[in-house]
N, CA, C and O of each residue as an XYZ file, in Angstrom:
500
protein
N     194.325    -96.938    137.665
C     193.815    -96.366    137.085
C     192.649    -97.212    136.970
O     192.771    -98.424    136.794
N     190.820    -96.284    137.116
C     189.750    -96.819    136.962
C     189.434    -97.126    135.866
O     190.182    -96.877    134.921
N     188.207    -97.765    135.695
C     187.708    -98.297    134.419
C     186.900    -97.239    134.357
O     186.582    -96.546    135.323
N     186.451    -97.048    132.913
C     185.246    -96.278    132.532
C     183.956    -96.504    132.930
O     183.181    -97.461    132.912
N     183.913    -94.224    133.661
C     182.283    -94.704    134.650
C     181.260    -95.439    134.050
O     181.267    -95.407    132.819
N     180.335    -96.127    134.617
C     179.226    -96.577    134.281
C     178.512    -95.648    133.176
O     178.159    -96.138    132.104
N     178.329    -94.405    133.453
C     177.429    -93.471    133.144
C     177.938    -93.196    131.489
O     177.246    -92.842    130.534
N     179.222    -93.462    131.541
C     179.909    -93.046    130.278
C     179.359    -94.511    129.156
O     178.949    -94.368    128.004
N     179.516    -95.964    129.956
C     179.157    -96.845    129.225
C     177.463    -97.355    129.108
O     177.027    -98.499    128.985
N     176.959    -96.468    129.168
C     175.652    -97.046    129.574
C     174.899    -95.548    128.645
O     173.674    -95.448    128.576
N     175.730    -94.603    128.067
C     175.121    -93.644    127.854
C     175.777    -94.030    125.842
O     176.971    -93.975    125.547
N     174.960    -94.284    125.088
C     175.593    -94.975    123.885
C     175.626    -93.768    123.159
O     176.675    -93.705    122.519
N     174.769    -92.602    122.969
C     174.888    -91.404    122.575
C     176.001    -90.404    122.652
O     176.037    -89.255    122.212
N     177.054    -91.213    123.419
C     178.217    -90.484    123.679
C     179.406    -91.112    122.641
O     180.286    -90.297    122.364
N     179.533    -92.367    122.073
C     180.132    -92.821    121.595
C     179.529    -93.209    120.028
O     180.237    -93.595    119.099
N     178.381    -93.054    119.988
C     177.534    -93.802    118.604
C     176.035    -92.622    118.635
O     175.223    -92.372    119.525
N     176.171    -92.172    117.384
C     175.252    -91.143    117.127
C     173.439    -91.664    116.815
O     172.672    -91.490    115.868
N     173.309    -92.417    118.273
C     172.030    -92.747    118.161
C     171.014    -92.116    119.238
O     171.135    -92.325    120.445
N     169.873    -91.222    118.602
C     169.361    -91.158    119.307
C     167.990    -91.865    119.312
O     168.035    -93.058    119.012
N     166.869    -91.386    119.578
C     165.542    -91.941    119.330
C     164.495    -91.529    118.242
O     164.710    -90.523    117.566
N     163.570    -92.144    118.089
C     162.550    -91.604    117.131
C     160.985    -92.033    117.641
O     160.784    -93.098    118.225
N     160.113    -91.245    117.397
C     158.569    -91.247    117.587
C     157.720    -92.213    116.611
O     158.453    -92.820    115.830
N     156.554    -92.452    116.493
C     155.830    -92.872    115.838
C     155.427    -91.152    115.014
O     155.258    -91.024    113.802
N     155.341    -89.884    116.140
C     154.876    -88.937    115.481
C     155.973    -88.516    114.644
O     156.237    -87.341    114.902
N     156.517    -88.863    113.991
C     157.648    -88.217    113.065
C     159.106    -87.801    113.974
O     160.198    -88.073    113.475
N     159.028    -87.177    115.230
C     160.172    -87.130    115.883
C     161.104    -87.224    115.651
O     161.077    -88.110    114.797
N     162.452    -86.833    115.826
C     163.589    -87.965    115.872
C     164.372    -86.587    117.162
O     164.079    -85.391    117.182
N     165.371    -87.313    118.080
C     165.460    -87.007    119.266
C     167.393    -87.324    118.851
O     167.878    -88.211    118.148
N     167.880    -86.534    119.392
C     169.590    -86.138    120.089
C     170.040    -85.484    120.748
O     170.171    -84.402    120.177
N     170.582    -85.441    122.185
C     170.661    -86.711    122.206
C     169.290    -87.841    122.577
O     168.176    -87.429    122.252
N     169.359    -88.942    123.103
C     167.682    -89.415    122.988
C     167.201    -89.506    124.658
O     167.649    -89.764    125.776
N     165.966    -89.101    123.954
C     164.671    -88.478    125.074
C     164.261    -90.296    125.751
O     164.450    -91.386    125.210
N     163.823    -90.044    126.734
C     162.451    -91.124    127.179
C     161.156    -90.983    127.107
O     160.373    -91.917    127.280
N     160.773    -89.639    126.811
C     159.629    -88.993    126.372
C     159.737    -87.956    125.061
O     160.532    -87.021    124.964
N     158.570    -88.426    123.918
C     158.454    -87.129    123.117
C     157.859    -85.831    123.636
O     157.299    -85.622    124.712
N     158.147    -84.877    122.466
C     157.164    -83.966    123.001
C     155.788    -83.938    123.021
O     155.046    -83.164    123.624
N     155.446    -85.141    122.083
C     153.957    -85.434    121.848
C     153.590    -86.361    123.022
O     152.573    -87.054    123.011
N     154.307    -86.340    123.840
C     153.672    -87.156    125.337
C     154.182    -88.889    125.409
O     154.095    -89.517    126.464
N     154.556    -89.329    124.502
C     154.754    -90.821    123.729
C     155.920    -91.241    124.744
O     156.891    -90.566    125.087
N     155.534    -92.647    125.164
C     156.863    -92.485    125.771
C     157.903    -94.145    125.452
O     158.860    -94.724    125.968
N     156.870    -94.356    124.183
C     157.349    -95.569    123.503
C     157.875    -95.264    121.956
O     157.400    -95.264    120.820
N     159.326    -94.967    122.698
C     160.342    -94.325    121.449
C     161.290    -95.744    121.438
O     161.387    -96.701    122.207
N     162.025    -95.305    119.967
C     162.564    -96.180    119.401
C     163.780    -95.906    119.354
O     163.778    -94.706    119.629
N     165.357    -96.352    119.109
C     166.467    -96.087    118.626
C     166.276    -95.805    117.406
O     165.460    -96.455    116.751
N     167.087    -94.643    116.787
C     167.104    -94.015    115.746
C     168.763    -93.615    115.416
O     169.335    -92.727    116.048
N     169.419    -94.396    114.350
C     170.536    -93.995    114.024
C     170.671    -92.924    113.228
O     170.144    -92.861    112.117
N     171.690    -91.612    113.952
C     171.159    -90.566    112.869
C     173.042    -90.381    111.682
O     174.105    -90.873    112.061
N     172.934    -89.887    110.859
C     173.920    -89.914    109.595
C     175.210    -89.326    110.313
O     176.296    -89.751    109.919
N     175.186    -88.507    111.200
C     176.014    -87.694    112.150
C     176.242    -86.603    111.101
O     176.978    -85.715    111.530
N     175.716    -86.376    109.547
C     176.189    -84.956    108.940
C     175.252    -83.824    108.402
O     174.271    -84.241    107.786
N     175.335    -82.928    108.482
C     174.729    -81.253    108.578
C     175.335    -80.310    108.225
O     176.437    -80.287    107.678
N     174.533    -79.291    108.564
C     174.683    -77.763    108.279
C     175.288    -76.940    109.305
O     174.671    -77.295    110.309
N     175.893    -76.297    109.567
C     176.600    -75.008    110.572
C     175.587    -73.942    110.152
O     175.644    -73.210    109.164
N     174.351    -74.022    111.403
C     173.656    -72.387    111.047
C     174.112    -71.349    112.559
O     173.474    -70.333    112.838
N     174.967    -71.705    113.161
C     175.829    -70.695    113.471
C     176.690    -71.408    114.549
O     176.641    -72.547    115.013
N     177.740    -70.019    114.858
C     179.111    -70.877    115.368
C     179.302    -69.606    116.194
O     178.602    -68.595    116.126
N     180.582    -69.857    117.152
C     181.402    -69.178    117.774
C     182.553    -69.885    118.086
O     182.637    -71.088    118.336
N     183.705    -68.796    118.043
C     185.322    -68.936    117.953
C     185.728    -68.537    119.512
O     185.854    -67.390    119.941
N     185.962    -70.215    120.516
C     186.329    -69.795    121.800
C     187.845    -69.528    121.678
O     188.674    -70.103    120.973
N     188.011    -68.379    122.656
C     189.454    -67.650    122.498
C     190.064    -68.009    124.284
O     191.202    -68.458    124.426
N     189.440    -67.828    125.138
C     189.232    -67.806    126.333
C     188.693    -69.448    126.944
O     187.606    -69.785    127.414
N     189.776    -70.131    126.734
C     188.980    -72.026    127.294
C     188.709    -71.823    128.729
O     189.414    -71.120    129.453
N     187.232    -72.731    129.264
C     187.442    -73.160    130.365
C     188.216    -73.804    131.114
O     188.958    -74.593    130.529
N     188.305    -73.737    132.282
C     189.156    -74.819    132.679
C     189.770    -76.005    132.584
O     189.356    -76.715    133.501
N     190.484    -76.515    131.982
C     191.066    -77.563    131.868
C     190.999    -78.309    129.963
O     191.117    -79.443    129.498
N     190.698    -76.623    129.236
C     190.644    -76.586    127.907
C     191.201    -75.441    127.347
O     191.101    -75.007    126.199
N     191.792    -75.020    128.295
C     192.768    -73.519    127.871
C     193.827    -74.165    126.521
O     193.886    -73.592    125.433
N     194.527    -75.299    126.807
C     195.364    -75.737    125.579
C     194.564    -75.282    124.552
O     194.744    -74.258    123.894
N     193.760    -76.007    124.454
C     192.680    -76.110    122.813
C     192.172    -75.030    122.282
O     191.415    -75.002    121.312
N     192.650    -73.937    123.018
C     191.911    -72.429    122.516
C     193.050    -72.172    121.304
O     194.204    -72.600    121.303
N     192.291    -71.219    120.105
C     191.680    -70.813    119.864
C     190.675    -72.419    119.084
O     191.081    -73.316    118.346
N     189.308    -72.161    119.688
C     188.323    -73.832    118.665
C     187.164    -73.018    118.863
O     186.908    -72.147    119.694
N     186.037    -73.872    117.180
C     185.262    -73.327    117.124
C     183.983    -74.415    117.728
O     184.132    -75.637    117.728
N     182.649    -73.680    118.261
C     181.970    -74.496    118.845
C     180.519    -74.122    117.871
O     179.995    -73.060    118.208
N     179.778    -74.914    116.642
C     178.682    -74.670    116.105
C     177.767    -74.778    116.712
O     177.923    -74.866    117.929
N     176.129    -74.829    116.044
C     175.224    -75.491    116.184
C     174.986    -75.566    114.542
O     174.781    -74.749    113.645
N     175.168    -77.412    114.685
C     174.903    -78.251    113.254
C     173.272    -78.720    113.799
O     172.772    -79.245    114.794
N     172.766    -78.102    112.309
C     171.505    -78.928    112.423
C     171.609    -80.301    111.401
O     171.932    -80.380    110.216
N     171.280    -81.122    112.178
C     171.071    -82.303    111.624
C     170.615    -82.812    110.350
O     169.446    -82.493    110.132
N     171.200    -83.559    109.358
C     170.227    -84.006    108.419
C     168.722    -84.305    108.729
O     167.714    -83.738    108.308
N     168.865    -85.386    109.608
C     167.571    -85.430    109.712
C     166.693    -84.581    110.367
O     165.489    -84.792    110.223
N     167.196    -83.350    111.294
C     166.567    -82.138    112.155
C     166.784    -81.692    113.023
O     166.531    -80.506    113.236
N     167.610    -82.859    114.269
C     167.868    -82.135    115.456
C     168.667    -80.760    114.857
O     169.035    -80.610    113.692
N     168.849    -79.709    116.083
C     170.142    -79.239    115.752
C     170.704    -79.603    117.334
O     170.028    -79.973    118.293
N     172.011    -79.391    117.269
C     172.912    -79.766    118.506
C     173.939    -79.244    118.086
O     174.170    -79.148    116.881
N     174.820    -78.767    119.111
C     176.300    -78.158    119.655
C     177.392    -78.885    119.486
O     177.287    -80.071    119.798
N     178.327    -78.546    119.113
C     179.532    -79.408    118.961
C     181.188    -78.778    118.365
O     181.357    -77.930    117.488
N     181.893    -79.261    118.892
C     183.451    -78.329    118.288
C     183.795    -78.834    116.940
O     184.156    -80.003    116.802
N     183.684    -77.853    115.730
C     184.396    -78.040    114.529
C     185.742    -78.207    114.667
O     186.304    -77.274    115.241
N     186.488    -79.195    114.283
C     188.063    -79.241    114.346
C     188.579    -77.950    113.376
O     189.588    -77.390    113.804
N     188.077    -77.477    112.273
C     188.668    -76.881    110.925
C     189.038    -75.623    111.810
O     188.274    -75.499    112.767
N     189.886    -74.797    111.734
C     189.717    -73.382    111.844
C     188.935    -72.582    111.270
O     188.208    -71.853    111.945
N     188.922    -72.553    109.898
C     187.915    -71.603    109.624
C     187.010    -71.952    108.901
O     187.185    -72.504    107.815
N     185.589    -71.599    109.548
C     184.392    -71.655    109.252
C     183.351    -70.861    108.610
O     183.660    -69.673    108.530
N     182.249    -71.151    108.145
C     181.294    -70.323    107.994
C     179.871    -70.958    107.825
O     179.713    -72.098    107.390
N     178.718    -70.023    108.253
C     177.431    -70.374    108.330
C     177.126    -71.206    106.678
O     177.355    -70.731    105.566
N     176.542    -72.580    107.025
C     176.330    -73.013    105.368
C     176.920    -74.056    105.404
O     176.328    -75.086    105.082
N     178.584    -74.087    105.906
C     178.923    -75.178    105.599
C     178.677    -76.452    105.895
O     178.121    -76.650    106.976
N     178.954    -77.424    105.189
C     178.467    -78.964    105.314
C     179.507    -79.745    106.177
O     180.683    -79.705    105.816
N     179.165    -80.443    107.277
C     179.763    -81.183    107.907
C     179.515    -82.668    108.278
O     178.436    -83.018    107.802
N     179.990    -83.437    108.804
C     179.989    -84.677    109.276
C     180.506    -84.626    110.680
O     181.135    -83.662    111.118
N     180.165    -85.895    111.492
C     180.668    -85.883    112.488
C     181.971    -86.869    112.594
O     182.141    -87.533    111.571
N     183.061    -87.121    113.792
C     183.916    -87.310    113.866
C     183.993    -88.046    115.273
O     183.530    -87.424    116.229
N     184.504    -89.243    115.484
C     185.301    -89.266    116.898
C     186.700    -89.233    117.222
O     187.630    -89.784    116.633
N     186.713    -88.407    118.386
C     187.475    -87.657    118.507
C     188.135    -87.598    120.363
O     187.267    -87.817    121.209
N     189.110    -87.409    120.717
C     189.439    -86.644    122.011
C     188.949    -85.582    122.795
O     189.612    -84.545    122.786
N     187.826    -85.632    123.535
C     187.437    -84.489    123.575
C     188.460    -83.931    125.346
O     188.200    -82.760    125.623
N     189.021    -84.322    125.934
C     189.535    -83.916    127.150
C     190.397    -84.753    127.989
O     190.617    -85.776    127.341
N     190.951    -84.801    129.053
C     191.437    -86.029    129.695
C     190.656    -85.450    131.223
O     189.688    -84.694    131.141
N     191.171    -85.876    132.517
C     190.889    -85.724    133.684
C     192.360    -85.577    133.900
O     193.121    -86.442    133.467
N     192.771    -84.613    134.493
C     194.287    -84.117    134.418
C     195.387    -85.069    134.048
O     194.994    -85.926    133.257
N     196.901    -85.190    134.456
C     197.811    -86.170    134.107
C     197.908    -87.437    134.182
O     198.513    -87.898    135.150
N     197.455    -88.154    133.389
C     197.546    -89.507    133.537
C     196.017    -90.084    133.856
O     195.811    -91.271    134.106
N     195.180    -89.266    133.819
C     193.519    -89.635    133.962
C     192.703    -90.008    132.967
O     193.189    -90.457    131.929
N     191.596    -89.903    133.101
C     190.568    -90.579    131.958
C     190.333    -89.786    130.995
O     190.121    -88.601    131.250
N     190.315    -90.265    129.647
C     190.634    -89.622    128.799
C     189.006    -90.046    127.989
O     188.671    -91.206    127.752
N     188.356    -89.102    127.738
C     187.453    -88.730    127.642
C     187.058    -88.589    125.957
O     187.333    -87.516    125.419
N     186.567    -89.421    125.329
C     185.997    -89.352    123.895
C     184.732    -89.180    122.905
O     184.038    -90.195    122.963
N     184.275    -88.328    122.119
C     183.060    -87.738    121.955
C     182.910    -87.669    120.345
O     183.788    -87.999    119.547
N     181.990    -87.317    120.118
C     181.834    -85.951    118.534
C     182.397    -84.624    118.988
O     182.531    -83.859    119.943
N     182.668    -84.851    117.578
C     183.579    -83.519    117.089
C     182.665    -83.545    115.528
O     181.915    -84.446    115.152
N     182.997    -82.294    114.817
C     182.776    -82.409    113.428
C     183.979    -81.586    112.828
O     184.813    -80.807    113.288
N     183.606    -82.263    111.243
C     184.513    -81.294    110.558
C     183.892    -81.524    109.283
O     183.168    -82.454    108.929
N     184.406    -80.256    108.489
C     183.814    -79.827    106.960
C     183.770    -81.098    105.955
O     184.747    -81.837    105.837
N     182.909    -81.240    105.445
C     182.675    -82.086    104.443
C     183.181    -81.486    102.769
O     183.005    -82.196    101.779
């Protein structure tokens, strides 16, 4: 069994909800190297992980590797700090306007006995 790939170990936003902030006031998730204003002096910014569902869809036929998880909900979540991100909502019945918080969960595994990938999902508050 191999170790966790370097790309996952270096991508802190995969296991902690840390993005970037700029002096202009913009915050980004996932983190960026350059702000929309052109500034490249960005600082780490820890998001609360809380937000509101602004849109969603229910996946009934999942892509390869995710078939056994169906049906599941994928939502656009406007974080309290501003950015809109997508993520799976673990609750079965959801509605636009509901409040959610991020949780750390298993996303999928690479085949039988393969690497297990973890990351963010959301649950209703």
